[in-house]
C-alpha cells in the first residue's frame, strides 16, 4: 500500500506540476493577448501619427479661420459661456505642430493597405511642399487678411479628402487587426476550457485552484470583449449622433448589393445635405450646431424607421440613407424629410430654420457598384443645390458629364483669376445722350461687362460663368478684377481726351463687404480716377444682409462724388422706403419693359410711371435695351434722353471703344440714328 501510495503521490505531484506548468503557459498566452488588444485599443483611439495628422490638420485650419475672422475659441470643458481669443502665437503653435507631424512621418507603413502606400507617401511629399509654401503666409497672417487666408486655404484644402481617406484606411486596418486578435483570444479560451476538463483528473485541489483562475480569466475576457465591442462601435459610428459613419455605410452597401443580386431587388441610396448649416455655426456657435445635427438626425430616423432602413452620417451636415424600396416610396419619404427639416428647431429659446437638398441614386437601375452609388447620389445632390436647394433630384446619366464640365470650368476660372485674369476681358456697351435742341446724340458713358474666352471651349456664356463664380465663392475676386481693369481703362480714355462716365455693377459679395468703401477709395487713389465719372450699379433684388449698413456705406462713396444707379428697376421687390434710404442718382429702366413699349399699352404706362417716379425723386433716367427708333422716340417724348442698347452699339473691346470715340461725330437724328460701331464683329458678344 505504501508503494502504491508513493506512486499515487508521485503521480499526483507530477500531475499537479504538469497542470501548473500548462496553466502557467495558458495564463502567459492570455496576458500576451491582453497586451496586444490593449495596444490595438490605444491605436484605434487615435494615438498614432496618421490619425493625429488628420486631427492636427483640421485643428490648424479651424484655428486659422477663427483668427482671421476674429472668432473666439470655445472651451467646451470650461463651460458654454467661456471663450478665448485666438492669437497669432496660437496659430503659429498649431502650424508648428502640424509641421512637426508631417515632417516626422518618414513613410506610411503597416497601418495602411499596401495598395495605398504610394498614394499616401506622395500625399506626405506634396503636403510638405505646400507647408513650405504657406509658411511665409502663416508667419505674416493677421486678422482680416482674407487674401493670405484664401491662399492658405486654397493651398491646404485639396489635401482634406486624401488625409481623411488615409485616416479611414488606418482605422479600417486596425479594425481588421482587432478582429484577428479576437480570434486568437477565442482560441486561447478554448484551450483554457480544455485545461479545465483535464484538471479534473488532478484532484479536487487542482480543480479548485484552476477554477478560481478560470473565473478570473473569464472575467477578464468579458472586459476585453466589452472593450473590443466599444472599439468596433467607435470605428463604425459617428460619436455625435450615434449613427453609422462612412465606413459603416460602405459595409452595409456591399451587403445590400449582395442581397439585391441574390433576390433580384433594387435599393436606393439617398444623400441629405443641410442647406446653410454653416450659417447656424457662425451665428450661434458650434455647440448649437451640434444640437441641431442631433435633432435633424432624430427627425431623419423617425421617418426612415423601417427594419431594413440604414441611416448614417457621413460627416459635417451630410447624412445618407439606404432603403430597400421602390423609387415612389423613397420619393414620398424624402418629401416628408424635406418638410420635417424645414420646420423650426427650438434650441435654447431660438427658432432655427434650415432646409435640405437631396440626391438619390438607385441600384442596379442607375448605378452598378458602391462607388458609383455614392458618386451618382452626390452628383444628384449637387444638381438639387444648383436648382435652388430644398428639393431632391434623382441621378440621371447626363449629370456626370454636365457637372464634370462645370467643375472643370470652375477650376479654369479660379486659375484664370490667379493668373491675373488670363482669358477674361472687360467689354463696354456705350451709353448715349441726346440733345433735342441740336438734334444730336453723343456717347457719354459706358457700362463695364465681363467676358470669358476659354482656351479650349471658346467664349463661355456670361450667365454660366457668373453662376459658377457665385457658387464657388469666386465672385468677390472676379468683381475686384473687373473694377481694377475698368478703372484703369477709364483713366487711359481720360488721358486721351475722352471724358466718359463708367458704370460698374456691384455684386452681392461686395455689398456685404464692410470694407467696400475703403477698398474703392484706395483703388481710386491708386489709379488716379476722378470719382465724379464713376457710377456704381446695384439691382433691387440683390441679396444684401444688412440694408442699413449697405446704405451707410454707399452714402460714404456718394460723398466722395461717386454716383449710384438702381439697375433693372421694376424687376425686383424693393419698396419705396428702400429706394429712399439709398443716395441714388440714376434710375435705369429694365430692358424687359422697353422691349414691349411698341406693342403693349401696359408697358408704356409702366415706363411712364417709372420715369415720373424718377423725375419726382430728382433722378437721372437711363433706358436699357433700346433697339429701334420707335422705342427711342417714345422715350424721348417722355423726357428720357439717355439710352443704352443695340441701336447705339453692342458690348465691345476697349480698343473698339477708343476707335469709336476717335471717329464718331455727333449725329443729327434726321440723318442717322446709330453711332458707327467699329468693334470687331468676331469680338462682339450679345449682352445677356
XYZ file of C-alpha atoms in Angstrom:
688
model
C 0.000 0.000 0.000
C 2.884 2.306 0.760
C 4.357 1.630 -2.651
C 1.088 2.347 -4.348
C 0.616 5.387 -2.129
C 4.024 6.695 -3.132
C 3.289 6.054 -6.795
C -0.033 7.797 -6.475
C 1.584 10.669 -4.562
C 4.331 11.000 -7.174
C 1.793 10.770 -9.979
C -0.343 13.309 -8.189
C 2.607 15.670 -7.749
C 3.679 15.184 -11.353
C 0.097 15.895 -12.442
C -0.044 18.934 -10.235
C 3.267 20.259 -11.612
C 2.243 19.467 -15.212
C -1.096 21.123 -14.806
C 0.518 24.099 -13.128
C 3.002 24.438 -15.993
C 0.192 24.095 -18.527
C -1.866 26.627 -16.636
C 1.102 28.998 -16.435
C 1.599 28.704 -20.209
C -2.058 29.469 -20.883
C -2.022 32.412 -18.488
C 1.034 33.837 -20.253
C -0.745 33.492 -23.599
C -3.816 35.310 -22.230
C -1.574 38.067 -20.828
C 0.110 38.499 -24.203
C -3.270 38.696 -25.936
C -4.450 41.160 -23.319
C -1.475 43.397 -24.020
C -1.971 43.157 -27.787
C -5.675 44.040 -27.555
C -4.842 46.920 -25.207
C -2.323 48.151 -27.762
C -4.972 47.817 -30.512
C -7.362 49.886 -28.442
C -4.792 52.623 -27.971
C -4.047 52.704 -31.712
C -7.730 52.832 -32.700
C -8.297 55.551 -30.082
C -6.103 57.814 -32.205
C -2.637 57.566 -30.550
C -0.960 57.276 -33.919
C 0.836 59.589 -36.299
C -1.577 59.019 -39.176
C -4.748 59.849 -37.248
C -3.044 62.670 -35.334
C -2.083 64.173 -38.689
C -5.771 64.459 -39.613
C -6.687 65.954 -36.228
C -3.852 68.496 -36.284
C -4.537 69.384 -39.949
C -8.180 70.163 -39.169
C -7.266 71.937 -35.924
C -4.797 74.246 -37.715
C -7.328 75.185 -40.419
C -10.020 75.841 -37.789
C -7.687 77.989 -35.621
C -6.525 79.932 -38.709
C -10.115 80.664 -39.798
C -11.110 81.836 -36.308
C -8.006 84.029 -36.112
C -8.569 85.738 -39.475
C -12.304 86.311 -38.910
C -11.863 87.339 -35.272
C -13.886 84.476 -33.857
C -13.317 83.177 -30.351
C -12.307 79.665 -29.461
C -14.964 77.911 -27.352
C -13.603 75.962 -24.391
C -16.164 73.147 -24.029
C -14.610 71.818 -20.828
C -14.817 75.240 -19.148
C -18.482 75.809 -19.925
C -20.625 77.235 -22.739
C -20.053 80.887 -21.731
C -16.274 80.795 -21.734
C -14.266 81.564 -24.823
C -10.796 82.795 -25.607
C -9.488 84.892 -28.433
C -7.285 83.194 -30.990
C -3.828 84.793 -31.046
C -1.167 84.723 -33.731
C 1.012 82.737 -31.347
C -1.714 80.083 -31.166
C -1.841 79.933 -34.980
C 1.958 79.579 -35.127
C 1.855 76.941 -32.380
C -0.618 74.731 -34.279
C 1.209 75.326 -37.536
C 4.443 74.153 -35.864
C 2.618 71.096 -34.500
C 1.268 70.262 -37.958
C 4.695 70.962 -39.483
C 6.404 68.631 -36.972
C 3.837 65.905 -37.510
C 4.148 65.996 -41.324
C 7.941 66.058 -41.345
C 8.262 63.429 -38.595
C 6.383 60.784 -40.606
C 9.003 59.129 -42.759
C 6.539 56.906 -44.604
C 3.138 55.300 -44.314
C 3.813 51.741 -43.234
C 1.847 48.790 -41.992
C -1.115 50.844 -40.794
C -2.191 51.482 -44.417
C -3.041 48.817 -47.014
C -0.076 48.131 -49.268
C -2.042 49.171 -52.378
C -2.291 52.720 -50.977
C 1.326 53.135 -49.790
C 2.423 55.035 -52.878
C -0.624 57.333 -52.817
C -0.209 58.356 -49.185
C 3.571 58.673 -49.367
C 3.016 61.003 -52.324
C 0.478 62.876 -50.175
C 3.124 63.426 -47.489
C 5.650 64.734 -50.026
C 3.142 67.153 -51.564
C 1.888 68.270 -48.149
C 5.427 69.091 -47.029
C 5.900 71.171 -50.133
C 2.626 73.002 -49.525
C 3.556 73.687 -45.886
C 6.790 75.285 -47.028
C 4.761 77.366 -49.455
C 2.292 78.666 -46.867
C 4.898 79.124 -44.116
C 5.560 82.798 -45.007
C 1.819 83.446 -45.255
C 1.224 81.968 -41.796
C 4.089 83.970 -40.287
C 2.638 87.218 -41.671
C -1.033 86.347 -41.194
C -3.093 88.971 -39.420
C -6.799 89.264 -38.515
C -8.879 90.247 -41.544
C -6.121 89.318 -44.027
C -8.537 87.482 -46.336
C -6.135 87.312 -49.269
C -3.474 85.430 -47.279
C -6.171 83.307 -45.664
C -7.632 82.354 -49.047
C -4.137 81.483 -50.309
C -3.555 79.264 -47.265
C -6.971 77.625 -47.677
C -6.540 77.148 -51.427
C -3.147 75.501 -50.814
C -4.153 73.183 -47.962
C -7.830 72.381 -48.633
C -7.086 69.993 -51.583
C -5.475 67.609 -49.074
C -8.554 67.261 -46.863
C -10.095 64.349 -48.741
C -6.790 62.426 -49.023
C -5.912 62.951 -45.330
C -9.396 61.793 -44.315
C -9.031 58.821 -46.663
C -5.704 57.945 -45.052
C -7.197 58.112 -41.538
C -10.136 55.958 -42.657
C -7.764 53.399 -44.188
C -5.772 53.261 -40.955
C -8.948 52.786 -38.914
C -10.119 50.004 -41.235
C -6.764 48.217 -40.975
C -6.916 48.403 -37.201
C -10.429 47.023 -37.082
C -9.234 44.046 -39.092
C -6.246 43.620 -36.764
C -8.530 43.745 -33.719
C -10.708 41.058 -35.322
C -7.657 38.820 -35.772
C -6.678 39.329 -32.136
C -10.202 38.416 -31.094
C -9.984 35.142 -32.969
C -6.694 34.329 -31.268
C -8.226 35.143 -27.906
C -11.164 32.843 -28.628
C -8.726 30.054 -29.497
C -6.852 30.631 -26.225
C -10.095 30.481 -24.302
C -10.967 27.187 -25.976
C -7.592 25.833 -24.786
C -8.365 27.037 -21.301
C -11.686 25.200 -21.374
C -9.765 22.040 -22.368
C -7.442 22.664 -19.438
C -10.435 22.817 -17.130
C -11.564 19.360 -18.240
C -8.033 17.902 -17.871
C -7.523 19.399 -14.432
C -10.470 17.357 -13.039
C -8.240 14.246 -13.117
C -5.691 16.023 -10.904
C -7.970 16.144 -7.945
C -10.244 18.472 -6.156
C -7.406 20.799 -5.135
C -6.101 21.353 -8.671
C -9.670 21.709 -9.959
C -10.445 24.263 -7.257
C -7.282 26.285 -7.877
C -7.724 26.253 -11.628
C -11.436 27.021 -11.303
C -10.582 30.191 -9.419
C -8.098 31.223 -12.110
C -10.563 30.293 -14.843
C -13.159 32.558 -13.260
C -10.622 35.373 -13.230
C -9.748 34.708 -16.865
C -13.392 34.663 -17.898
C -13.975 37.949 -16.141
C -11.005 39.411 -17.963
C -12.364 38.011 -21.214
C -15.689 39.782 -20.669
C -13.885 43.027 -20.026
C -11.764 42.592 -23.163
C -14.793 41.712 -25.265
C -16.621 44.770 -23.958
C -13.673 46.944 -24.856
C -13.461 45.320 -28.271
C -17.157 45.953 -28.877
C -16.643 49.582 -27.899
C -13.682 49.874 -30.272
C -15.688 48.379 -33.111
C -18.597 50.734 -32.392
C -16.329 53.804 -32.366
C -14.717 52.716 -35.630
C -18.086 52.357 -37.380
C -20.292 55.042 -35.788
C -20.497 58.803 -35.504
C -19.745 59.946 -31.957
C -22.148 62.921 -32.073
C -25.362 61.326 -33.373
C -24.678 57.628 -32.741
C -25.462 56.880 -36.403
C -23.237 54.746 -38.579
C -20.356 56.519 -40.312
C -18.972 56.282 -43.856
C -17.147 53.019 -43.134
C -20.370 51.531 -41.749
C -22.273 52.752 -44.834
C -19.768 51.115 -47.193
C -20.121 47.781 -45.392
C -23.929 47.952 -45.470
C -23.962 48.956 -49.147
C -21.946 45.863 -50.025
C -24.423 43.708 -48.087
C -27.367 45.414 -49.792
C -25.734 44.758 -53.175
C -25.248 41.064 -52.335
C -28.883 40.797 -51.246
C -30.112 42.653 -54.356
C -28.103 40.400 -56.659
C -29.367 37.276 -54.904
C -33.053 38.268 -54.804
C -33.348 40.454 -57.901
C -34.403 43.505 -55.905
C -33.142 47.085 -56.073
C -32.494 49.674 -53.396
C -31.900 53.430 -53.131
C -29.051 55.468 -51.694
C -30.304 58.862 -50.520
C -27.916 61.704 -49.603
C -29.207 64.594 -47.457
C -27.315 67.875 -47.067
C -28.470 70.573 -44.634
C -28.626 73.875 -46.529
C -26.830 76.850 -44.938
C -25.846 74.831 -41.865
C -22.614 76.836 -41.737
C -24.683 79.957 -41.018
C -26.014 78.286 -37.858
C -22.487 77.516 -36.663
C -21.318 81.030 -37.489
C -24.313 82.690 -35.810
C -24.973 80.523 -32.752
C -21.700 78.615 -32.333
C -20.665 75.011 -32.867
C -22.335 73.631 -29.703
C -25.689 74.859 -31.045
C -24.780 73.406 -34.436
C -24.107 70.025 -32.797
C -27.503 70.113 -31.101
C -29.118 70.927 -34.427
C -27.396 67.921 -36.029
C -28.689 65.642 -33.270
C -32.239 66.920 -33.719
C -32.005 66.617 -37.506
C -30.740 63.042 -37.128
C -33.681 62.256 -34.822
C -36.201 63.568 -37.367
C -34.479 61.623 -40.122
C -34.521 58.317 -38.211
C -38.140 58.877 -37.177
C -39.167 58.858 -40.837
C -36.785 56.159 -42.080
C -37.656 53.760 -39.273
C -38.107 50.526 -41.234
C -36.198 47.412 -40.235
C -34.184 47.457 -43.462
C -33.571 51.256 -43.456
C -29.980 52.240 -42.690
C -29.435 55.868 -41.596
C -25.848 57.165 -41.391
C -23.966 60.425 -41.010
C -21.121 60.877 -43.473
C -19.668 63.905 -41.740
C -20.407 67.605 -41.354
C -24.026 68.255 -42.301
C -24.355 65.314 -44.709
C -26.466 62.224 -43.995
C -27.068 59.080 -46.058
C -29.914 56.549 -46.052
C -30.001 53.073 -47.572
C -33.552 51.942 -48.275
C -34.722 48.692 -49.863
C -37.830 50.115 -51.595
C -39.069 51.311 -54.966
C -38.411 54.892 -56.017
C -42.002 56.035 -55.454
C -41.827 55.007 -51.790
C -38.465 56.676 -51.267
C -39.678 59.783 -53.093
C -42.628 60.131 -50.723
C -40.457 59.712 -47.627
C -37.838 62.134 -48.955
C -40.599 64.745 -49.326
C -41.560 64.134 -45.694
C -37.936 64.629 -44.603
C -37.599 67.882 -46.558
C -40.774 69.173 -44.883
C -39.621 67.967 -41.462
C -36.188 69.564 -41.741
C -37.746 72.814 -42.973
C -39.781 73.106 -39.771
C -38.334 75.233 -36.995
C -35.915 73.714 -34.465
C -36.476 75.014 -30.921
C -32.989 75.264 -29.436
C -32.269 77.317 -26.300
C -35.187 79.622 -26.995
C -34.208 80.193 -30.626
C -36.303 79.325 -33.673
C -33.703 77.951 -36.080
C -34.830 77.144 -39.610
C -32.857 75.282 -42.223
C -33.698 73.268 -45.324
C -32.325 70.197 -47.047
C -31.136 69.278 -50.530
C -31.333 65.615 -51.537
C -29.668 63.428 -54.158
C -30.845 59.894 -54.940
C -29.151 57.020 -56.798
C -30.570 53.529 -57.367
C -29.011 50.055 -57.649
C -28.899 48.392 -60.121
C -31.115 50.511 -62.412
C -28.807 53.557 -62.480
C -25.666 52.689 -60.523
C -23.812 49.389 -60.536
C -21.410 49.453 -57.579
C -20.975 51.005 -54.154
C -18.589 53.622 -55.518
C -20.995 54.533 -58.317
C -23.897 54.777 -55.867
C -22.050 57.347 -53.758
C -20.739 59.246 -56.769
C -24.107 59.370 -58.529
C -26.055 60.347 -55.417
C -23.519 63.117 -54.821
C -23.965 64.360 -58.402
C -27.743 64.361 -57.957
C -27.313 66.279 -54.678
C -25.139 68.831 -56.468
C -27.851 69.252 -59.117
C -30.512 69.751 -56.429
C -28.435 72.536 -54.911
C -27.873 74.092 -58.318
C -31.631 74.165 -58.947
C -32.236 76.216 -55.821
C -31.947 73.838 -52.830
C -34.782 72.463 -50.647
C -35.566 69.842 -53.273
C -34.459 66.392 -54.409
C -33.011 65.093 -57.657
C -32.732 61.534 -58.955
C -29.450 60.773 -60.678
C -29.560 60.855 -64.464
C -26.860 59.680 -66.843
C -26.112 63.143 -68.243
C -25.441 64.700 -64.835
C -21.895 63.411 -64.551
C -20.857 64.971 -67.861
C -22.510 68.334 -67.142
C -21.217 68.583 -63.587
C -17.735 67.423 -64.578
C -17.672 70.193 -67.186
C -18.866 72.679 -64.552
C -16.157 71.540 -62.123
C -13.517 71.915 -64.852
C -14.792 75.398 -65.688
C -14.654 76.333 -62.003
C -11.033 75.188 -61.785
C -10.143 77.054 -65.002
C -11.847 80.231 -63.791
C -10.009 80.013 -60.479
C -6.736 79.560 -62.366
C -7.560 82.500 -64.638
C -8.133 84.814 -61.672
C -4.935 83.608 -60.027
C -3.046 84.398 -63.242
C -4.262 87.994 -63.446
C -7.424 87.360 -65.448
C -5.985 85.256 -68.264
C -8.783 84.823 -70.831
C -11.056 87.367 -69.121
C -11.894 90.623 -70.874
C -13.897 93.682 -69.871
C -16.263 94.736 -72.664
C -18.085 98.040 -72.711
C -21.548 98.980 -74.019
C -21.993 102.647 -74.974
C -24.467 104.909 -73.199
C -25.730 107.671 -75.475
C -27.254 111.005 -74.500
C -29.400 113.029 -76.908
C -29.943 116.743 -77.250
C -33.306 117.753 -78.742
C -32.210 121.332 -79.359
C -29.232 120.406 -81.527
C -30.707 117.135 -82.752
C -27.511 115.202 -81.968
C -26.505 112.208 -79.874
C -23.212 111.618 -78.144
C -21.508 108.767 -76.297
C -21.291 109.989 -72.716
C -20.579 106.784 -70.865
C -20.075 103.027 -70.962
C -21.155 100.091 -68.828
C -18.481 97.502 -67.967
C -19.424 93.896 -68.788
C -17.163 90.877 -68.286
C -16.481 88.244 -70.962
C -14.530 84.980 -70.687
C -12.774 83.391 -73.653
C -11.822 79.852 -72.604
C -8.663 78.487 -74.287
C -10.394 75.208 -75.225
C -14.155 75.892 -75.206
C -14.113 79.381 -76.646
C -16.498 82.017 -75.349
C -18.348 80.918 -72.198
C -21.858 82.423 -71.786
C -21.674 85.195 -69.223
C -24.525 83.964 -67.024
C -22.965 80.484 -66.907
C -19.593 81.513 -65.546
C -21.098 84.199 -63.268
C -23.209 81.456 -61.633
C -20.101 79.276 -61.342
C -18.210 82.154 -59.713
C -21.027 82.730 -57.204
C -21.332 79.039 -56.287
C -17.541 78.619 -55.974
C -17.036 81.764 -53.892
C -15.040 83.435 -56.686
C -17.460 86.293 -57.350
C -15.566 88.593 -54.991
C -12.245 88.055 -56.751
C -13.926 88.399 -60.167
C -15.661 91.664 -59.176
C -12.405 93.095 -57.824
C -10.649 92.216 -61.086
C -13.378 93.931 -63.153
C -13.096 97.074 -61.021
C -9.313 97.276 -61.441
C -9.411 96.689 -65.195
C -12.329 99.039 -65.901
C -10.931 101.881 -63.779
C -7.559 101.546 -65.491
C -9.252 101.742 -68.920
C -11.243 104.821 -67.864
C -8.082 106.631 -66.790
C -6.495 105.860 -70.164
C -9.556 107.229 -72.027
C -9.500 110.387 -69.933
C -5.805 110.862 -70.648
C -6.660 110.538 -74.350
C -9.169 113.389 -74.014
C -12.419 111.398 -73.839
C -14.290 112.246 -70.640
C -16.551 109.198 -70.440
C -18.570 108.070 -67.421
C -18.030 104.453 -66.296
C -20.793 102.266 -64.842
C -19.855 99.096 -62.946
C -22.190 96.593 -61.299
C -21.745 95.840 -57.615
C -22.098 92.159 -56.720
C -23.888 90.938 -53.550
C -20.484 89.879 -52.218
C -19.197 93.443 -52.493
C -22.287 94.997 -50.892
C -21.910 92.625 -47.944
C -18.233 93.577 -47.609
C -17.835 96.015 -44.701
C -14.570 97.278 -46.204
C -16.004 98.128 -49.639
C -15.863 101.894 -49.160
C -12.230 101.981 -48.031
C -11.154 99.497 -50.717
C -12.814 101.521 -53.518
C -11.363 104.778 -52.235
C -7.892 103.203 -52.211
C -8.461 101.964 -55.781
C -9.484 105.461 -56.906
C -6.383 106.963 -55.340
C -4.128 104.267 -56.806
C -5.484 104.589 -60.365
C -6.000 108.352 -60.263
C -9.618 108.116 -61.469
C -11.945 111.095 -60.972
C -14.810 109.748 -58.769
C -17.299 112.087 -60.481
C -17.014 109.893 -63.589
C -17.729 106.621 -61.770
C -21.211 105.118 -61.309
C -21.903 102.038 -59.194
C -24.947 99.989 -60.209
C -26.930 97.776 -57.830
C -30.023 95.698 -58.569
C -33.055 95.978 -56.314
C -33.196 92.179 -55.945
C -29.626 91.878 -54.722
C -29.123 89.736 -51.618
C -27.979 92.308 -49.039
C -27.700 91.006 -45.470
C -27.884 94.422 -43.767
C -29.554 97.119 -45.901
C -28.915 99.862 -43.325
C -25.217 99.150 -43.231
C -25.087 98.963 -47.030
C -26.925 102.297 -47.347
C -24.491 103.928 -44.926
C -21.512 102.557 -46.849
C -22.923 103.741 -50.202
C -23.518 107.171 -48.688
C -19.809 107.376 -47.877
C -18.991 106.661 -51.513
C -21.593 109.179 -52.698
C -19.958 111.817 -50.526
C -16.767 111.228 -52.487
C -18.540 112.079 -55.747
C -19.349 108.553 -56.920
C -22.819 108.185 -58.472
C -25.208 105.377 -57.570
C -27.630 103.800 -60.051
C -30.517 101.406 -59.458
C -30.242 98.820 -62.243
C -33.086 96.675 -63.649
C -35.657 98.799 -61.810
C -39.097 97.213 -61.616
C -37.962 93.586 -61.746
C -37.201 93.086 -58.042
C -39.004 93.513 -54.758
C -37.709 96.735 -53.239
C -40.149 99.180 -51.730
C -40.047 102.976 -51.966
C -38.660 103.208 -48.448
C -35.639 101.170 -49.542
C -35.127 103.441 -52.571
C -35.441 106.484 -50.357
C -32.775 105.196 -47.967
C -30.178 104.982 -50.741
C -28.277 108.008 -52.103
C -29.432 107.291 -55.674
C -28.539 109.465 -58.642
C -29.741 107.328 -61.555
C -32.663 105.009 -62.237
C -32.226 102.508 -65.093
C -35.370 101.197 -66.806
C -35.058 97.461 -67.384
C -34.921 96.215 -70.991
C -37.881 93.883 -70.393
C -40.186 96.935 -70.217
C -38.578 98.824 -73.093
C -38.858 95.800 -75.381
C -42.687 95.828 -75.407
C -43.460 99.565 -75.442
C -44.152 99.483 -79.181
C -46.871 96.836 -78.818
C -48.260 96.907 -75.265
C -50.011 99.838 -73.668
C -49.424 98.254 -70.227
C -45.669 98.517 -70.679
C -45.970 102.080 -71.966
C -47.938 103.009 -68.834
C -45.371 101.290 -66.659
C -42.465 103.101 -68.324
C -44.276 106.441 -67.937
C -44.792 105.674 -64.245
C -41.134 104.792 -63.696
C -39.991 107.977 -65.466
C -42.407 110.126 -63.435
C -41.224 108.445 -60.230
C -37.593 109.094 -61.104
C -38.271 112.705 -62.026
C -40.191 113.164 -58.782
C -37.182 111.866 -56.852
C -34.814 114.061 -58.828
C -33.062 111.142 -60.500
C -31.473 110.880 -63.906
C -33.037 108.209 -66.156
C -31.283 105.691 -68.416
C -33.305 103.317 -70.609
C -31.706 99.921 -71.303
C -32.322 97.622 -74.251
C -33.176 100.315 -76.815
C -33.088 98.612 -80.223
C -35.430 100.582 -82.514
C -36.105 104.188 -83.471
C -39.718 103.850 -82.301
C -38.579 102.886 -78.807
C -36.183 105.824 -78.665
C -38.822 108.279 -79.953
C -41.328 107.159 -77.315
C -38.739 107.519 -74.537
C -37.759 110.969 -75.778
C -41.391 112.033 -75.677
C -41.386 111.000 -72.005
C -38.295 113.203 -71.478
C -35.826 110.328 -71.203
C -32.713 111.298 -73.179
C -30.047 108.749 -72.175
C -30.093 105.317 -73.795
C -28.226 102.046 -73.862
C -28.879 99.269 -76.358
C -28.078 97.645 -79.682
C -29.425 100.663 -81.571
C -26.273 102.504 -80.484
C -23.787 99.676 -80.088
C -23.183 96.224 -78.743
C -20.660 95.474 -75.978
C -17.176 95.950 -77.441
C -13.486 95.665 -76.627
C -11.753 98.671 -75.052
C -9.769 99.272 -78.255
C -13.009 99.390 -80.223
C -14.362 101.922 -77.709
C -11.311 104.086 -78.276
C -11.708 103.810 -82.054
C -15.415 104.638 -81.771
C -14.705 107.767 -79.738
C -11.943 108.853 -82.078
C -14.072 108.525 -85.235
C -17.602 109.384 -84.056
C -19.068 112.825 -84.713
C -22.386 113.952 -83.206
C -25.128 112.611 -85.466
C -28.247 114.501 -86.495
C -31.285 112.318 -85.824
C -32.922 113.123 -89.109
C -29.889 111.841 -90.983
C -28.634 108.895 -88.939
C -29.584 107.499 -85.563
C -26.926 104.949 -84.652
C -23.314 105.765 -83.966
C -20.718 103.937 -86.051
C -19.858 100.626 -84.379
C -16.196 99.967 -85.098
C -15.928 96.882 -82.894
C -14.524 93.707 -84.413
C -17.561 91.522 -85.355
C -15.747 88.446 -84.079
C -15.399 90.092 -80.670
C -18.931 91.495 -80.395
C -20.822 89.477 -77.799
C -24.562 89.601 -77.131
C -25.095 91.093 -73.688
C -27.115 88.702 -71.509
